[in-house]
Coordinates of C-alpha atoms and ligand atoms in Angstrom, one line a residue:
X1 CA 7.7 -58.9 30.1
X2 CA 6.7 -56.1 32.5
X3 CA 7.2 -52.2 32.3
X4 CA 9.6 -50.6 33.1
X5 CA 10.4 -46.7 33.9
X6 CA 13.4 -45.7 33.3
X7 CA 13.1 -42.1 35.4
X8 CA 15.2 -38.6 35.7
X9 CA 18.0 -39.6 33.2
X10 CA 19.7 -37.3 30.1
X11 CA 17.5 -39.2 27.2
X12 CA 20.1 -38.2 23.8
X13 CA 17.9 -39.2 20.9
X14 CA 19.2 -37.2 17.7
X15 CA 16.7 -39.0 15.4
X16 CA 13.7 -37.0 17.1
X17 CA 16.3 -34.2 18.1
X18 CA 15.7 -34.6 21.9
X19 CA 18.5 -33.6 24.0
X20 CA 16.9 -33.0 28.0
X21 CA 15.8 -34.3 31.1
X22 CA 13.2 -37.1 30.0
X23 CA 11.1 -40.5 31.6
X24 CA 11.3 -43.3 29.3
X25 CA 8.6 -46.1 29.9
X26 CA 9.0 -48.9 28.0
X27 CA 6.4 -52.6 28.0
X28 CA 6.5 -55.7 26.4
X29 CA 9.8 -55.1 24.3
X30 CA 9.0 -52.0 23.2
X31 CA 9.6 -48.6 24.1
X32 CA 6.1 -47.0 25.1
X33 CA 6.6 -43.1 25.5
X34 CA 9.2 -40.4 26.3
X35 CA 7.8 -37.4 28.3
X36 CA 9.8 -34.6 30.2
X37 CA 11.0 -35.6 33.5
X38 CA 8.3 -36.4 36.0
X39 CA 5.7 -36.6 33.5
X40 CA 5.1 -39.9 33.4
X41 CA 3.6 -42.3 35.5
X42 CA 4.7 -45.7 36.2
X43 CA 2.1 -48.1 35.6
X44 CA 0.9 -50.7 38.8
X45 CA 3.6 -53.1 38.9
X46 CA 5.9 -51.1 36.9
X47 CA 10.0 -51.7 37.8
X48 CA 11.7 -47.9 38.3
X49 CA 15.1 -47.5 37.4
X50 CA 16.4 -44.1 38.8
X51 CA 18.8 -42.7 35.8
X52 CA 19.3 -39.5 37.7
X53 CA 23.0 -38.0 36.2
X54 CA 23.2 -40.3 33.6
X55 CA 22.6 -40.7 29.7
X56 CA 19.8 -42.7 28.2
X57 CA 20.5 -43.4 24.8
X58 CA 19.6 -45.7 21.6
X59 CA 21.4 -48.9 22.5
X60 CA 24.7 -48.6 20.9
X61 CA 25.7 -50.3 17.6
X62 CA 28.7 -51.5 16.6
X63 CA 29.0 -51.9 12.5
X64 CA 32.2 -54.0 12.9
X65 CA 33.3 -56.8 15.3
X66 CA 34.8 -60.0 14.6
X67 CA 33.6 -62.9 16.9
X68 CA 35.2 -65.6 15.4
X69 CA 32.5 -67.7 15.4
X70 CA 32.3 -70.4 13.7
X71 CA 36.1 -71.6 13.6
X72 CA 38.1 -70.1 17.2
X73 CA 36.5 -70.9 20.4
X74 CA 39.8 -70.1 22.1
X75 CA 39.9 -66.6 21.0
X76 CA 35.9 -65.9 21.0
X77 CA 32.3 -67.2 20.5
X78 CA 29.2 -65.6 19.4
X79 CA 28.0 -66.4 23.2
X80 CA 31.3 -64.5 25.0
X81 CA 31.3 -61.9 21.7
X82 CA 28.2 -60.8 22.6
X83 CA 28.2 -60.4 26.4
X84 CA 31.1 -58.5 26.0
X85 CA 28.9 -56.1 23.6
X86 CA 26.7 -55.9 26.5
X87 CA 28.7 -55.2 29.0
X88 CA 30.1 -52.1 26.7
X89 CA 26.9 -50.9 26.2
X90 CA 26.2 -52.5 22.5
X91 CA 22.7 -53.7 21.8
X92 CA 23.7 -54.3 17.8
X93 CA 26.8 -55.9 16.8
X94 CA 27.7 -56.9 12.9
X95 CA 29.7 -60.1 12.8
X96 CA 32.5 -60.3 10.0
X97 CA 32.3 -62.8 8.0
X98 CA 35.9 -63.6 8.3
X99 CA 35.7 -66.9 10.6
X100 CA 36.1 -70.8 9.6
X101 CA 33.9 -71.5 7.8
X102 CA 33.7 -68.2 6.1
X103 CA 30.2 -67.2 6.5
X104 CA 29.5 -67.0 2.4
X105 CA 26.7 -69.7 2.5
X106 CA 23.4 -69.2 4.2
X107 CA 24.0 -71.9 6.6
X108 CA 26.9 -70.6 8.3
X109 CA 24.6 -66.9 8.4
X110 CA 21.4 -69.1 10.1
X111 CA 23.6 -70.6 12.5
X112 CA 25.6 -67.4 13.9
X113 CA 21.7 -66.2 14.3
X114 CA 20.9 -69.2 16.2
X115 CA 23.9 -69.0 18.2
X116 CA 22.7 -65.4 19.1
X117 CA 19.3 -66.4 19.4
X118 CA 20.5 -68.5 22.5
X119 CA 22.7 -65.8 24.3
X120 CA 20.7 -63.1 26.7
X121 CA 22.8 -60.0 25.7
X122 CA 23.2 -58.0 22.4
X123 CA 22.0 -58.5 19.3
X124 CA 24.0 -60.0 16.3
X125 CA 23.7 -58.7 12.5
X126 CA 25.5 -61.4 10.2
X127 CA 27.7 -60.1 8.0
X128 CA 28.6 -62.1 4.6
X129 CA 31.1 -62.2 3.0
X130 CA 31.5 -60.5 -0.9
X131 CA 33.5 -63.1 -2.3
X132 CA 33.7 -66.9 -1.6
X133 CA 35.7 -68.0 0.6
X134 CA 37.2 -64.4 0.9
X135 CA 38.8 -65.2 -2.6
X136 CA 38.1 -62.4 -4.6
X137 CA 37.6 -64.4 -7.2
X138 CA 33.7 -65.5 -7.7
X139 CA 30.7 -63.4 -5.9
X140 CA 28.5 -65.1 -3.3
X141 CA 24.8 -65.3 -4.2
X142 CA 23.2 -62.0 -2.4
X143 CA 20.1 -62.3 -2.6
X144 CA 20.3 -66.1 -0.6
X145 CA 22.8 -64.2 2.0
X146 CA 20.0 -61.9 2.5
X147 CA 17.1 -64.0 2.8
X148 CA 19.5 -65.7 5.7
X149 CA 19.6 -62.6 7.5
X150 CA 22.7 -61.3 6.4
X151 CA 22.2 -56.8 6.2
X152 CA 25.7 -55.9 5.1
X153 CA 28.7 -57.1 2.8
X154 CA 32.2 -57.4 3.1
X155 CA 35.6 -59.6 2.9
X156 CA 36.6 -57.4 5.4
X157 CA 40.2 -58.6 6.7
X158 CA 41.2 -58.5 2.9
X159 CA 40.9 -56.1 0.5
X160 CA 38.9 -56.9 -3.1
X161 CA 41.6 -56.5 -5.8
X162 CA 39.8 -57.1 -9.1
X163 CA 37.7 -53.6 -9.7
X164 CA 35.5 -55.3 -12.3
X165 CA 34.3 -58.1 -9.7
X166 CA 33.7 -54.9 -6.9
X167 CA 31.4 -52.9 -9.4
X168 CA 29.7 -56.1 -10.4
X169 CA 29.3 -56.6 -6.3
X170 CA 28.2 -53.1 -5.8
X171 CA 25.7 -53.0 -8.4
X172 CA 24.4 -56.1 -7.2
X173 CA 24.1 -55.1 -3.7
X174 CA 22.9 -51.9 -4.7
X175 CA 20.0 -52.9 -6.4
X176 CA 19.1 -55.0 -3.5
X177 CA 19.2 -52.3 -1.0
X178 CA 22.0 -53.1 0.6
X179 CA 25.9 -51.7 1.1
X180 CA 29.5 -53.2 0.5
X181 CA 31.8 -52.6 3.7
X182 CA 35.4 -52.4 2.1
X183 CA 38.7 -53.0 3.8
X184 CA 41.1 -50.6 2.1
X185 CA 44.4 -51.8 1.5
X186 CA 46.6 -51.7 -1.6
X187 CA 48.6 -55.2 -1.1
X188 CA 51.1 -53.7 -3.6
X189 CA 51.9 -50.4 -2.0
X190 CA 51.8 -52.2 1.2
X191 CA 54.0 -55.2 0.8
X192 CA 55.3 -57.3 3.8
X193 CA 54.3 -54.7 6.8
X194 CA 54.4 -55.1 10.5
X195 CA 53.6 -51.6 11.4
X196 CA 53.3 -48.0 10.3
X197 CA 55.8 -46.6 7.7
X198 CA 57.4 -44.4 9.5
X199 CA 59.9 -43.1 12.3
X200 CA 58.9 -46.3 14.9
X201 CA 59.0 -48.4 12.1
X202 CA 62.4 -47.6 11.2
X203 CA 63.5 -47.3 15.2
X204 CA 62.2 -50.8 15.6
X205 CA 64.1 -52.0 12.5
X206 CA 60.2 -53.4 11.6
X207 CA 59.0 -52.7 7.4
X208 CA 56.1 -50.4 7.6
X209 CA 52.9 -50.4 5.6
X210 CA 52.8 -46.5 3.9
X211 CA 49.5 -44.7 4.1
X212 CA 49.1 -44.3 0.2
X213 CA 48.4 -47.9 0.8
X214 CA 44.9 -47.0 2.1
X215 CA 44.1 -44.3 0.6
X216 CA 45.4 -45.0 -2.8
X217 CA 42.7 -47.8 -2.8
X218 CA 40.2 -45.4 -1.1
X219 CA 40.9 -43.1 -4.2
X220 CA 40.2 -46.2 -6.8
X221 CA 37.2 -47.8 -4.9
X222 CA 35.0 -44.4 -4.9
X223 CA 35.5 -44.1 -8.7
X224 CA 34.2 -47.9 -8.9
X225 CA 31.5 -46.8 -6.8
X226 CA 30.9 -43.8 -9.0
X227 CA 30.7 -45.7 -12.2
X228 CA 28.6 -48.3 -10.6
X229 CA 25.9 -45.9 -9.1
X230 CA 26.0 -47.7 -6.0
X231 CA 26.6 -46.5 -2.0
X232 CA 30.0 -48.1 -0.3
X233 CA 31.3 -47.9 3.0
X234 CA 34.5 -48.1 4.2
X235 CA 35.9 -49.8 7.4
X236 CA 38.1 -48.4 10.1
X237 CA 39.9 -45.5 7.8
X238 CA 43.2 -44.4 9.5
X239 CA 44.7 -41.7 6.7
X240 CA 44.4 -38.2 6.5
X241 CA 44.9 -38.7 3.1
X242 CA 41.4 -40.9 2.6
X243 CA 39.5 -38.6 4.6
X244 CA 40.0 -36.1 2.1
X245 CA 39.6 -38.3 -0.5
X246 CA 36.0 -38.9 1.3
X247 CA 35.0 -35.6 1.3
X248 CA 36.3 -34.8 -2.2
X249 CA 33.8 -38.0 -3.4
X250 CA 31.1 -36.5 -1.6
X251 CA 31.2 -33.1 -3.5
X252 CA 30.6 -35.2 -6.2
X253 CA 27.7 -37.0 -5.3
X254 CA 29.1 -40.4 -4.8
X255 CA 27.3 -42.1 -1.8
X256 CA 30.1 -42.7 0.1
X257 CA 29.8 -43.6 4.0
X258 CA 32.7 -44.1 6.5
X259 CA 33.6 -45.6 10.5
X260 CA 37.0 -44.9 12.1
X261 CA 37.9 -47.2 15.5
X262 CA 38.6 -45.9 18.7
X263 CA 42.1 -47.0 18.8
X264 CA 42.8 -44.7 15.2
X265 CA 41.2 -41.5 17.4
X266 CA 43.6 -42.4 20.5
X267 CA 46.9 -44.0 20.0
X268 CA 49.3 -42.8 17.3
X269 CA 52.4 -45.2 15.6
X270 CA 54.3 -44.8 19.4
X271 CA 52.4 -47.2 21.0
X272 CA 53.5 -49.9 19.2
X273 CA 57.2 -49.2 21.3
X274 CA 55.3 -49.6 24.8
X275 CA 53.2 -52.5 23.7
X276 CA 54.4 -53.8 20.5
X277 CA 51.6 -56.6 19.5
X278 CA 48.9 -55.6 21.8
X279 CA 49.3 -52.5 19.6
X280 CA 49.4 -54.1 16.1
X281 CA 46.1 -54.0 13.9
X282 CA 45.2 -53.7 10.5
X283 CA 45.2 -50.8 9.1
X284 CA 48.1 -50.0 11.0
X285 CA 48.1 -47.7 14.7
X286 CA 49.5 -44.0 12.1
X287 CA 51.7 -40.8 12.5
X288 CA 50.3 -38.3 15.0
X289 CA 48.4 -35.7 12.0
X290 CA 46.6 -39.0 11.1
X291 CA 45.9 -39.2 14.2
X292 CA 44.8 -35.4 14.3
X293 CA 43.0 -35.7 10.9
X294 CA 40.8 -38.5 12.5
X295 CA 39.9 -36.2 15.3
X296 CA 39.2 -33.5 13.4
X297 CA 37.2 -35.7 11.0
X298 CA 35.1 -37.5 13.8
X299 CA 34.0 -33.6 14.7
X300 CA 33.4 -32.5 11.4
X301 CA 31.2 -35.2 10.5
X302 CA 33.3 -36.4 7.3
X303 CA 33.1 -40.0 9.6
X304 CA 29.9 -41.2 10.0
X305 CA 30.4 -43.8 12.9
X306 CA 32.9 -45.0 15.3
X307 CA 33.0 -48.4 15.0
X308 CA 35.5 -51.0 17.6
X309 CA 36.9 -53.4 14.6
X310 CA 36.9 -55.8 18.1
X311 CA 39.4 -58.2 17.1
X312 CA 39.8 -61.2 19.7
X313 CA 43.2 -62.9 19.8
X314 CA 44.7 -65.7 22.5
X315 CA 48.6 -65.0 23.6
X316 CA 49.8 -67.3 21.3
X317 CA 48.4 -65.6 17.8
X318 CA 50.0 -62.5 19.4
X319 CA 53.2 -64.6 19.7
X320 CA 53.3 -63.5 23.2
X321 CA 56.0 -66.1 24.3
X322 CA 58.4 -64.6 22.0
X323 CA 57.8 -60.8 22.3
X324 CA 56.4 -59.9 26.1
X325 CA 59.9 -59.4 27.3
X326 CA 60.4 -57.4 24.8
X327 CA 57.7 -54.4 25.7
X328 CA 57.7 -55.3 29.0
X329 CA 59.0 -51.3 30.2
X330 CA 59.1 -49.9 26.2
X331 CA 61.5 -50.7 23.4
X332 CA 64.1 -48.2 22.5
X333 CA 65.9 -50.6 20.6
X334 CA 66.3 -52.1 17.1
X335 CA 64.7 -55.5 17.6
X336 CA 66.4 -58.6 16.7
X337 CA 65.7 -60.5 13.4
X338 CA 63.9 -62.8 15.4
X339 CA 62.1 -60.5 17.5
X340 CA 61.1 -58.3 14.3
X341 CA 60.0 -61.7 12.6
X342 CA 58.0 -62.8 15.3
X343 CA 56.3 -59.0 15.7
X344 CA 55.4 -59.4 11.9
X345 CA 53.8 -62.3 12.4
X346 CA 51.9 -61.5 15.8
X347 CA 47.9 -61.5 14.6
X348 CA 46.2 -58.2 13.8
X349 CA 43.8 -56.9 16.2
X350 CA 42.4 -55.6 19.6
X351 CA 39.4 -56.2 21.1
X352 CA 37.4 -52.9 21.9
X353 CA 34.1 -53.4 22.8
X354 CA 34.0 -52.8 26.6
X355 CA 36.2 -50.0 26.0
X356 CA 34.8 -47.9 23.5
X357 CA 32.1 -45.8 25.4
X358 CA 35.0 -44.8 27.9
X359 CA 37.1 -43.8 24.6
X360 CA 33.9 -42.3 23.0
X361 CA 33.4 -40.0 26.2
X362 CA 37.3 -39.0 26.1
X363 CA 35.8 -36.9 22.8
X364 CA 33.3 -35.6 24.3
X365 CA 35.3 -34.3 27.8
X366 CA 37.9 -32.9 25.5
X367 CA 35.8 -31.0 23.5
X368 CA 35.5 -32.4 20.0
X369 CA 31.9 -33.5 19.9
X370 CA 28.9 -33.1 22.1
X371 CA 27.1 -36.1 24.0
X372 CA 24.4 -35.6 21.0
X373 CA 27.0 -36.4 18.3
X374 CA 28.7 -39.8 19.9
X375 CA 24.8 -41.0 20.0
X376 CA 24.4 -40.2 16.4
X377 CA 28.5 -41.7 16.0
X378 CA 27.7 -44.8 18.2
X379 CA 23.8 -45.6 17.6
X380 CA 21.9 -43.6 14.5
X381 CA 24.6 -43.9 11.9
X382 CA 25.1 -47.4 12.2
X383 CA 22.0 -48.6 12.8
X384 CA 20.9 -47.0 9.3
X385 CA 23.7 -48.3 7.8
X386 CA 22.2 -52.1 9.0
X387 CA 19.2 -51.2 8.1
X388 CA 18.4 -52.4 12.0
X389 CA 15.4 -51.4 13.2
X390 CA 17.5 -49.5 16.5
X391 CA 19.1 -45.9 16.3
X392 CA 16.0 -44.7 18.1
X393 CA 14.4 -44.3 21.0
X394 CA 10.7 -43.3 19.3
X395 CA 7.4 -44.7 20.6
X396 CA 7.1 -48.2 18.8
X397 CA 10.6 -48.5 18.7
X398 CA 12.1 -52.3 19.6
X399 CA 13.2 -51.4 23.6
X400 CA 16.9 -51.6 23.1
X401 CA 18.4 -48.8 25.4
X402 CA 21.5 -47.8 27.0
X403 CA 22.2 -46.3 30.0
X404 CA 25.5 -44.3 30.4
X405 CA 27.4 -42.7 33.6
X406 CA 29.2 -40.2 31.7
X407 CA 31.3 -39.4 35.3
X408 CA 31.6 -43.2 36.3
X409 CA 35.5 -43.7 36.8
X410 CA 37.0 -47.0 36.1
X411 CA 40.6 -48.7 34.8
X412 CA 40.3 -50.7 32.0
X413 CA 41.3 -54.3 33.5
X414 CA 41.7 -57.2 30.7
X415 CA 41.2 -60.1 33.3
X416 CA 37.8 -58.4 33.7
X417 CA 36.7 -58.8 30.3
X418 CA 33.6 -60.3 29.1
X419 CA 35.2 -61.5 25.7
X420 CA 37.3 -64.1 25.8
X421 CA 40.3 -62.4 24.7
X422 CA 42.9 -60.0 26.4
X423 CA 44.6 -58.4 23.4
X424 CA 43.9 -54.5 24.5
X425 CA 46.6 -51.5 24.5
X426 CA 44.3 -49.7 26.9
X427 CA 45.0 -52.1 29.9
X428 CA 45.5 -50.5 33.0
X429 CA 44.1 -46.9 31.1
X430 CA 42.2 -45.0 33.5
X431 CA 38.9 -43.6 31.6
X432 CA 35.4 -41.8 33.0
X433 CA 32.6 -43.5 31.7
X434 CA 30.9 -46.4 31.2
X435 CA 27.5 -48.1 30.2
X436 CA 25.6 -48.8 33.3
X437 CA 22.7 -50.9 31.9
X438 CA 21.8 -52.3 28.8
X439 CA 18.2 -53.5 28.0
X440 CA 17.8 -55.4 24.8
X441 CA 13.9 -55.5 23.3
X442 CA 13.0 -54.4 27.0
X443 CA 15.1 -57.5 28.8
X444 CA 17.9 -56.1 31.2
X445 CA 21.1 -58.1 29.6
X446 CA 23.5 -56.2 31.5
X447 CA 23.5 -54.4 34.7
X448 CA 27.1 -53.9 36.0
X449 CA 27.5 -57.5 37.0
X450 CA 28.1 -60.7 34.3
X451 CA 24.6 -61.4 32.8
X452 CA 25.1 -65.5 32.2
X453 CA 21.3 -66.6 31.8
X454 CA 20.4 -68.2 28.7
X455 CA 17.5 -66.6 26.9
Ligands
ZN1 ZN1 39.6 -54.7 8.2

């Protein structure tokens, strides 16, 4: 691999606290040095890249994607999961473990990391699963999972009901090193949802999931944590209600870490009447002072990372035949029976990875957090919380950088999409910018144009 100089560019690199006008050269996969602009010289045969009004940042990190692979080529594979990261700007990705077969055995773990191994574009951190099968009945063997690769834990997708089996899990994990990711959802509170409990829900004529159903669990699963003496994180919160409960856990010393998705930080319960199953997820799209109580968390620093949740689904999971007419200009009508059934059963899930820098640097233009905080949001947090060796853009460091145009105007276009999925409720969403390059252990993977080489 040759050098490469990647010259003039904003370098944002929190872990060092270096916020300014910086050359970056980087050789053989690693980064080399960082010196004020113009500092540096290119060595002979050096490639320049001119990042003149642009970011250069730790190459993001997403702590949450689903690539459905093994199990659902038609919706993803590791291959088009992880192009897509590219093209977004990721360099990290962790893979749930919720595919087919569940990855709970070391052999599904070595083969998403070959998979990965064969793609040129990000890199993919296996996930495994907590309990077998996602049953929540009988705890994989961790230390195995690990010696696979896997760097975090979770059933995520389903929530783990029995409190003795989580506090054997985190104490487990715990001693290993390593964290539990926990999807929060009481199943009981909940019940049969399609939506937010509240006034769409109702309009719609849809049963809505109340948001006592997260943070009621929120509430329970820190006080496991507690008694277990372990660290936990929790996925994609969307309650005002278990925000506080974070902080509250935090004043007393539990070691408690937490991601929200861009979608929770931008779309309230509302959309669901413009785009009904383009804008249903788990946990559910919430009232507007969620919504606000997100915002003001992500500022604060009560949430630790934003993290996509990517969620690939085909039309037909979305039950697309049955409900498109439906949405087509809004609803402002009670569905049918039909209509409401088939909403209730459309999939859970958007896909967000090659929209989530644009959505990240909505924050930032508005005001909530500086260009400095998003890196720390989008790269540190969750690179620490894989353990990856990324986050960084330090001498030594593995060469994984991303370059962003925080002015670069686009319109989010689905047909345009790297993942093989379509299921956004930002389509058509004009946002200002983008990632403009991303170099993985010093290799260009993405470059504004569809990176399709194998590695
Ligand atoms: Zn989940």
């Amino acid at each position: 691999l040759s050098a490469i100089l990647i010259a003039g560019g904003r370098l944002i690199d929190p872990a060092r606290d270096i916020d300014g006008a910086f050359d970056l050269l980087i050789a053989d996969g690693r980064i080399v040095a960082s010196k004020p602009a113009g500092m540096l010289a290119a060595p002979d045969g050096a490639a320049t890249i001119d990042a003149r009004g642009c970011w250069v940042v730790p190459g993001l990190v997403d702590a949450h994607v689903h690539l459905r692979d093994p199990g659902y080529p038609r919706k993803e594979t590791i291959a088009s999961g992880l192009r897509a990261a590219a093209a977004g700007g990721f360099t990290t990705v962790a893979a749930m473990a919720n595919t087919s077969p569940v990855n709970d055995t070391p052999d599904v773990t070595r083969y998403m990391l070959e998979q990965a191994r064969s793609v040129r574009a990000a890199r993919l951190v296996p996930v495994s699963a907590v309990t077998k099968g996602l049953g929540g009945r009988e705890l994989v063997d961790f230390a195995a999972m690990i010696e696979a690769g896997a760097r975090l834990f979770s059933d995520d997708g389903l929530p783990i009901d029995d409190a003795a089996l989580l506090a054997e899990a985190l104490e487990q994990t715990g001693r290993l090193g390593y964290v539990v990711s926990l999807h929060e959802e009481d199943r009981v509170i909940a019940g049969e949802w399609t939506m937010h409990e509240g006034e769409v829900a109702r309009q719609l004529g849809v049963r809505g999931m109340p948001a006592a159903a997260e943070s009621g669990r929120v509430v329970r699963d820190i006080a496991v944590a507690l008694r277990a003496g372990a660290p936990l994180h929790l996925a994609h919160l969307s309650t005002a209600a278990s925000l506080e409960a974070v902080r509250c856990a935090r004043r007393n010393g539990v070691a408690v870490t937490c991601e929200a998705a861009p979608h929770h930080l931008t779309l309230d319960e509302e959309a669901v009447l413009r785009l009904g199953p383009d804008a249903k997820m788990n946990p559910p799209l919430r009232g507007r002072q969620d919504v606000q109580a997100l915002r003001a968390a992500i500022a604060d620093g009560t949430i630790d990372m934003i993290a996509t949740d990517h969620a690939p689904h085909d039309a037909e999971s979305k039950q697309l035949g049955a409900l498109a007419h439906c949405f087509a200009d809004g609803c402002s009508r009670t569905l049918s029976a039909e209509e409401g059934q088939a909403l209730g059963l459309a999939s859970n899930g958007v896909v967000g990875l090659e929209t989530a820098v644009g959505l990240a640097i909505r924050l930032v233009d508005e005001g909530l957090i500086t260009p400095r905080r998003l890196v720390e949001l989008m790269a540190l947090n969750p690179a620490r919380l894989l353990r990856a060796e990324a986050g960084t853009l330090a001498a030594g460091a593995a060469a994984d950088v991303t370059v962003i145009d925080p002015g670069r105007e686009w319109q989010v276009a689905p047909a345009k999409f790297l993942s093989r999925s379509r299921n956004t409720p930002f389509a058509g969403m004009h946002l200002k910018g983008r990632a403009m390059m991303t170099l993985v252990g010093g290799e260009i993977v993405y470059d504004g144009r569809v990176v399709n080489g194998a590695r």
